[in-house]
Coordinates of C-alpha atoms in Angstrom, one line a residue:
X1 CA 11.2 -42.8 11.9
X2 CA 8.3 -45.3 11.9
X3 CA 9.3 -49.0 11.0
X4 CA 7.1 -52.0 10.8
X5 CA 7.6 -54.8 13.5
X6 CA 8.6 -57.4 11.0
X7 CA 11.8 -55.3 9.8
X8 CA 13.1 -53.2 12.6
X9 CA 16.5 -55.0 12.9
X10 CA 17.1 -55.1 9.2
X11 CA 16.4 -51.4 8.9
X12 CA 18.6 -50.6 11.8
X13 CA 21.5 -52.2 10.4
X14 CA 21.1 -50.7 7.0
X15 CA 20.9 -47.1 8.9
X16 CA 23.8 -47.9 10.7
X17 CA 25.8 -49.2 7.7
X18 CA 24.8 -45.9 5.8
X19 CA 26.4 -43.8 8.7
X20 CA 29.5 -45.9 9.0
X21 CA 30.2 -45.5 5.1
X22 CA 29.5 -41.9 5.2
X23 CA 27.3 -42.2 2.1
X24 CA 27.6 -39.5 -0.2
X25 CA 23.9 -39.5 -1.1
X26 CA 23.3 -38.5 2.5
X27 CA 25.8 -35.9 3.1
X28 CA 24.1 -32.9 1.7
X29 CA 20.9 -33.5 3.5
X30 CA 22.7 -34.1 6.9
X31 CA 24.9 -31.1 6.5
X32 CA 21.9 -28.9 5.9
X33 CA 20.3 -30.3 9.0
X34 CA 23.1 -29.4 10.9
X35 CA 23.5 -26.0 9.5
X36 CA 22.7 -23.1 11.4
X37 CA 20.1 -20.4 10.3
X38 CA 20.9 -17.2 11.7
X39 CA 17.9 -14.9 12.9
X40 CA 19.1 -11.7 14.3
X41 CA 19.0 -7.7 14.3
X42 CA 21.6 -6.1 12.1
X43 CA 22.2 -2.3 12.5
X44 CA 22.8 -1.0 8.9
X45 CA 22.7 2.7 9.9
X46 CA 22.7 4.8 13.1
X47 CA 19.0 4.5 13.3
X48 CA 17.9 1.5 11.4
X49 CA 18.0 -2.2 12.5
X50 CA 16.8 -4.8 10.1
X51 CA 15.9 -8.0 11.2
X52 CA 17.9 -10.7 9.1
X53 CA 17.7 -14.4 8.5
X54 CA 20.9 -15.9 7.0
X55 CA 21.9 -19.4 6.1
X56 CA 24.3 -21.4 3.9
X57 CA 27.8 -21.4 3.0
X58 CA 29.6 -18.2 3.5
X59 CA 31.8 -18.5 0.6
X60 CA 28.9 -19.4 -1.8
X61 CA 27.1 -17.1 -4.4
X62 CA 24.8 -14.8 -2.3
X63 CA 21.1 -14.6 -2.9
X64 CA 19.4 -11.5 -1.3
X65 CA 15.6 -11.8 -0.8
X66 CA 13.4 -8.7 -0.6
X67 CA 9.8 -9.4 0.5
X68 CA 6.6 -7.4 -0.4
X69 CA 4.2 -5.0 1.2
X70 CA 3.7 -5.8 4.9
X71 CA 5.5 -9.4 4.6
X72 CA 8.5 -10.5 6.6
X73 CA 11.5 -12.5 5.8
X74 CA 9.8 -15.5 6.9
X75 CA 7.6 -15.6 3.6
X76 CA 10.9 -17.0 1.9
X77 CA 11.3 -19.9 4.3
X78 CA 10.8 -22.4 1.3
X79 CA 13.7 -20.7 -0.6
X80 CA 15.9 -20.2 2.6
X81 CA 15.5 -23.9 3.5
X82 CA 16.1 -25.5 0.0
X83 CA 18.5 -23.0 -1.6
X84 CA 21.0 -22.6 1.4
X85 CA 22.4 -26.2 0.7
X86 CA 24.0 -24.5 -2.5
X87 CA 24.1 -20.6 -1.8
X88 CA 24.5 -18.1 1.0
X89 CA 20.8 -17.1 1.4
X90 CA 19.9 -13.9 3.1
X91 CA 16.2 -12.5 3.7
X92 CA 15.3 -9.4 5.8
X93 CA 12.3 -7.5 7.1
X94 CA 12.4 -4.1 5.4
X95 CA 12.2 -1.0 7.7
X96 CA 8.7 -0.6 9.5
X97 CA 7.9 -4.1 8.7
X98 CA 8.1 -7.3 11.1
X99 CA 11.0 -7.1 13.6
X100 CA 12.8 -4.4 11.9
X101 CA 13.0 -0.6 13.0
X102 CA 9.5 0.8 13.0
X103 CA 9.4 4.4 11.5
X104 CA 6.2 6.7 11.0
X105 CA 8.2 8.4 8.2
X106 CA 11.0 7.7 5.6
X107 CA 9.3 4.5 4.2
X108 CA 9.6 5.0 0.6
X109 CA 11.4 2.6 -2.1
X110 CA 14.2 5.2 -2.2
X111 CA 14.7 4.7 1.9
X112 CA 14.4 1.0 1.6
X113 CA 17.1 1.1 -1.3
X114 CA 19.6 2.6 0.9
X115 CA 18.9 0.1 3.6
X116 CA 19.7 -2.7 1.0
X117 CA 23.1 -1.0 -0.1
X118 CA 24.0 -0.7 3.6
X119 CA 22.8 -4.3 4.4
X120 CA 25.2 -5.4 1.6
X121 CA 28.1 -3.4 3.0
X122 CA 27.4 -4.3 6.6
X123 CA 27.1 -8.1 5.9
X124 CA 30.0 -8.0 3.4
X125 CA 27.8 -9.8 0.8
X126 CA 29.8 -10.1 -2.2
X127 CA 28.0 -9.7 -5.6
X128 CA 24.5 -10.9 -4.2
X129 CA 21.7 -12.0 -6.5
X130 CA 19.0 -9.3 -5.6
X131 CA 15.7 -10.9 -5.6
X132 CA 12.6 -8.4 -5.1
X133 CA 9.0 -9.5 -5.0
X134 CA 5.9 -7.1 -5.3
X135 CA 6.8 -4.1 -3.2
X136 CA 10.5 -5.5 -3.3
X137 CA 10.4 -4.9 -7.0
X138 CA 10.1 -1.3 -6.5
X139 CA 13.0 -1.5 -3.8
X140 CA 15.2 -3.3 -6.4
X141 CA 14.5 -0.6 -8.9
X142 CA 15.1 2.2 -6.4
X143 CA 18.4 0.6 -5.6
X144 CA 19.3 0.4 -9.2
X145 CA 18.3 3.9 -10.0
X146 CA 20.6 5.2 -6.7
X147 CA 23.4 2.9 -6.9
X148 CA 23.5 1.1 -10.4
X149 CA 24.2 -2.5 -10.3
X150 CA 28.1 -2.7 -9.9
X151 CA 27.8 -4.4 -6.7
X152 CA 25.2 -7.1 -7.7
X153 CA 25.6 -10.2 -9.7
X154 CA 22.0 -10.2 -11.0
X155 CA 18.3 -9.1 -10.5
X156 CA 15.2 -11.1 -10.3
X157 CA 12.0 -9.3 -10.4
X158 CA 9.0 -11.4 -9.3
X159 CA 5.5 -10.8 -10.3
X160 CA 5.4 -6.9 -10.5
X161 CA 6.1 -4.1 -13.0
X162 CA 8.5 -1.2 -12.1
X163 CA 6.3 1.5 -11.2
X164 CA 5.7 4.4 -13.5
X165 CA 4.4 6.7 -10.8
X166 CA 1.5 9.0 -10.6
X167 CA 1.6 9.8 -14.2
X168 CA 0.8 6.3 -15.4
X169 CA -1.9 5.3 -12.7
X170 CA -5.2 3.7 -14.1
X171 CA -8.0 5.9 -12.4
X172 CA -10.3 3.1 -12.1
X173 CA -7.5 1.0 -10.4
X174 CA -6.6 4.0 -8.2
X175 CA -10.3 4.6 -6.9
X176 CA -10.5 0.9 -6.2
X177 CA -7.4 0.8 -4.2
X178 CA -8.0 3.9 -2.3
X179 CA -11.4 2.9 -1.6
X180 CA -10.4 -0.1 0.6
X181 CA -7.8 2.0 2.5
X182 CA -10.3 3.0 5.2
X183 CA -11.4 -0.5 5.9
X184 CA -7.9 -1.4 6.1
X185 CA -6.9 1.3 8.5
X186 CA -9.9 0.4 10.9
X187 CA -10.0 -3.3 10.4
X188 CA -6.4 -4.5 9.6
X189 CA -6.6 -8.2 10.5
X190 CA -9.8 -8.5 8.5
X191 CA -8.5 -6.8 5.3
X192 CA -5.2 -8.9 5.4
X193 CA -7.2 -12.1 5.8
X194 CA -9.3 -11.1 2.8
X195 CA -6.3 -10.1 0.7
X196 CA -4.6 -13.6 1.0
X197 CA -6.7 -15.4 -1.7
X198 CA -5.5 -13.0 -4.0
X199 CA -1.8 -13.4 -3.2
X200 CA -1.8 -17.3 -2.7
X201 CA -3.5 -19.6 -5.1
X202 CA -2.9 -22.7 -3.1
X203 CA -5.0 -22.9 0.2
X204 CA -3.2 -22.0 3.4
X205 CA -3.6 -23.9 6.5
X206 CA -5.1 -22.4 9.6
X207 CA -1.5 -21.9 11.2
X208 CA 0.0 -20.6 7.9
X209 CA -2.8 -17.9 7.5
X210 CA -2.6 -17.0 11.2
X211 CA 1.4 -16.7 10.9
X212 CA 1.4 -14.8 7.6
X213 CA -1.4 -12.4 8.9
X214 CA 0.1 -12.0 12.2
X215 CA 3.6 -10.9 10.7
X216 CA 1.7 -8.4 8.3
X217 CA -0.1 -6.9 11.2
X218 CA 3.3 -6.0 12.5
X219 CA 3.4 -3.2 9.9
X220 CA 1.2 -0.3 11.5
X221 CA -1.8 0.4 9.0
X222 CA -1.0 3.9 8.5
X223 CA 2.5 2.8 7.3
X224 CA 1.0 0.2 5.1
X225 CA -1.3 2.8 3.5
X226 CA 1.5 5.3 3.0
X227 CA 3.7 2.5 1.5
X228 CA 1.1 1.7 -1.1
X229 CA 0.7 5.1 -2.3
X230 CA 4.7 5.8 -2.5
X231 CA 5.3 2.5 -4.1
X232 CA 2.9 2.6 -7.1
X233 CA 1.5 6.2 -7.0
X234 CA 4.6 8.2 -6.4
X235 CA 8.0 8.3 -8.0
X236 CA 8.8 6.9 -11.6
X237 CA 11.4 4.2 -11.3
X238 CA 11.4 3.3 -14.9
X239 CA 14.6 5.3 -15.6
X240 CA 16.2 2.5 -13.2
X241 CA 15.8 -0.1 -16.1
X242 CA 18.5 1.8 -18.3
X243 CA 20.9 1.3 -15.4
X244 CA 20.7 -2.5 -15.2
X245 CA 23.9 -3.8 -16.5
X246 CA 23.5 -7.3 -15.1
X247 CA 21.4 -10.5 -16.0
X248 CA 17.9 -10.0 -15.0
X249 CA 15.1 -12.5 -14.6
X250 CA 11.6 -11.6 -14.7
X251 CA 9.4 -14.4 -13.0
X252 CA 5.5 -13.9 -13.7
X253 CA 2.7 -15.9 -12.1
X254 CA -0.3 -16.7 -14.1
X255 CA -0.2 -16.5 -17.8
X256 CA 1.6 -14.6 -20.2
X257 CA -1.6 -12.9 -21.4
X258 CA -2.6 -11.6 -18.0
X259 CA 0.9 -10.3 -17.2
X260 CA 2.0 -9.2 -20.6
X261 CA 2.9 -5.7 -19.0
X262 CA 5.6 -7.3 -17.0
X263 CA 7.0 -9.2 -19.6
X264 CA 7.4 -6.1 -22.1
X265 CA 9.7 -4.1 -19.4
X266 CA 12.5 -2.7 -21.5
X267 CA 15.4 -4.2 -19.3
X268 CA 18.7 -5.2 -21.0
X269 CA 20.0 -8.7 -20.7
X270 CA 16.5 -9.7 -19.3
X271 CA 14.9 -13.2 -19.6
X272 CA 11.5 -14.2 -18.4
X273 CA 9.6 -17.1 -17.0
X274 CA 5.8 -17.6 -16.6
X275 CA 4.7 -19.8 -13.9
X276 CA 1.2 -21.2 -14.1
X277 CA -0.9 -22.4 -11.4
X278 CA 0.5 -19.7 -8.9
X279 CA -0.8 -16.9 -7.4
X280 CA 0.8 -13.4 -6.8
X281 CA 3.3 -15.2 -4.2
X282 CA 4.5 -17.5 -7.0
X283 CA 7.7 -18.7 -4.9
X284 CA 5.4 -19.7 -2.1
X285 CA 2.7 -21.5 -4.3
X286 CA 5.1 -23.2 -6.6
X287 CA 8.4 -23.2 -4.5
X288 CA 10.0 -26.2 -6.5
X289 CA 9.5 -24.5 -9.7
X290 CA 10.5 -21.1 -8.5
X291 CA 13.8 -22.5 -6.9
X292 CA 14.5 -24.4 -10.1
X293 CA 14.2 -21.2 -12.1
X294 CA 16.3 -19.4 -9.7
X295 CA 19.0 -22.1 -9.6
X296 CA 19.0 -22.1 -13.6
X297 CA 19.5 -18.5 -13.6
X298 CA 22.3 -18.3 -11.2
X299 CA 24.2 -21.2 -12.9
X300 CA 23.5 -20.5 -16.4
X301 CA 23.4 -16.7 -16.5
X302 CA 24.9 -15.1 -13.5
X303 CA 28.0 -17.2 -13.3
X304 CA 28.4 -17.3 -17.1
X305 CA 28.8 -13.6 -17.1
X306 CA 31.0 -13.2 -13.9
X307 CA 34.8 -12.9 -14.5
X308 CA 36.8 -15.7 -13.8

């Protein structure tokens, strides 16, 4: 801590007094600073190990964070740091992304949904709130379609629409997306760097950009291309919406007008929130607002529905 030459003794005495009194206002931040954050590989099946970041009280409500295309658990650091004072927060690298097992096959939302189910069982995560962003929304939908929602307390779908599959693809958008794939396959770093202004509305520092792009490059470009096709041009996951029987929050970046399709998803027990001034990675651009929305959802809707 920096102090002025005129007041060092006064400040030192005040700091010592606060420590001796065990001031309640300091207790949460001190406990958090001493709280360990686990970062390890977890075997969720015979052939899959997921890199998992875990923090927060073991007996608290669990929040399970699912990142998007090519991203890692680290993209949720602002949530892990802030929310783990109150909740048990778990984030992971999906298969073939980051530090998790790399595969040149079996990388669909259905396969990642099985990993989510196995992770919940392996770590004994009781009734987590499942938060999916972008590609993670498809993973959450695939989970609900395969397993229902009996083992989760709530769902949060962040800035993406549950895929309708190939039957509902916009041809112009498809041509545009596929037309960029050869460049991505040949020049992954350049492609990913050019993509970042569309993901983040707030400028990234050089260190942030280098870290995020470096983590994204750990996904082989061949897997990245396949995932894009499988996620948004493959299976129709909309039947999963009828299987959702828990409180659900739709968090939309931008404005209600330019994200109207997301807000019109027919999900029982769903509420929505629009966060303006944020890019696609709304939780990274506006972490305080996103965290506030998540806390309100858990405290006012998830816990209200939970049996006593």
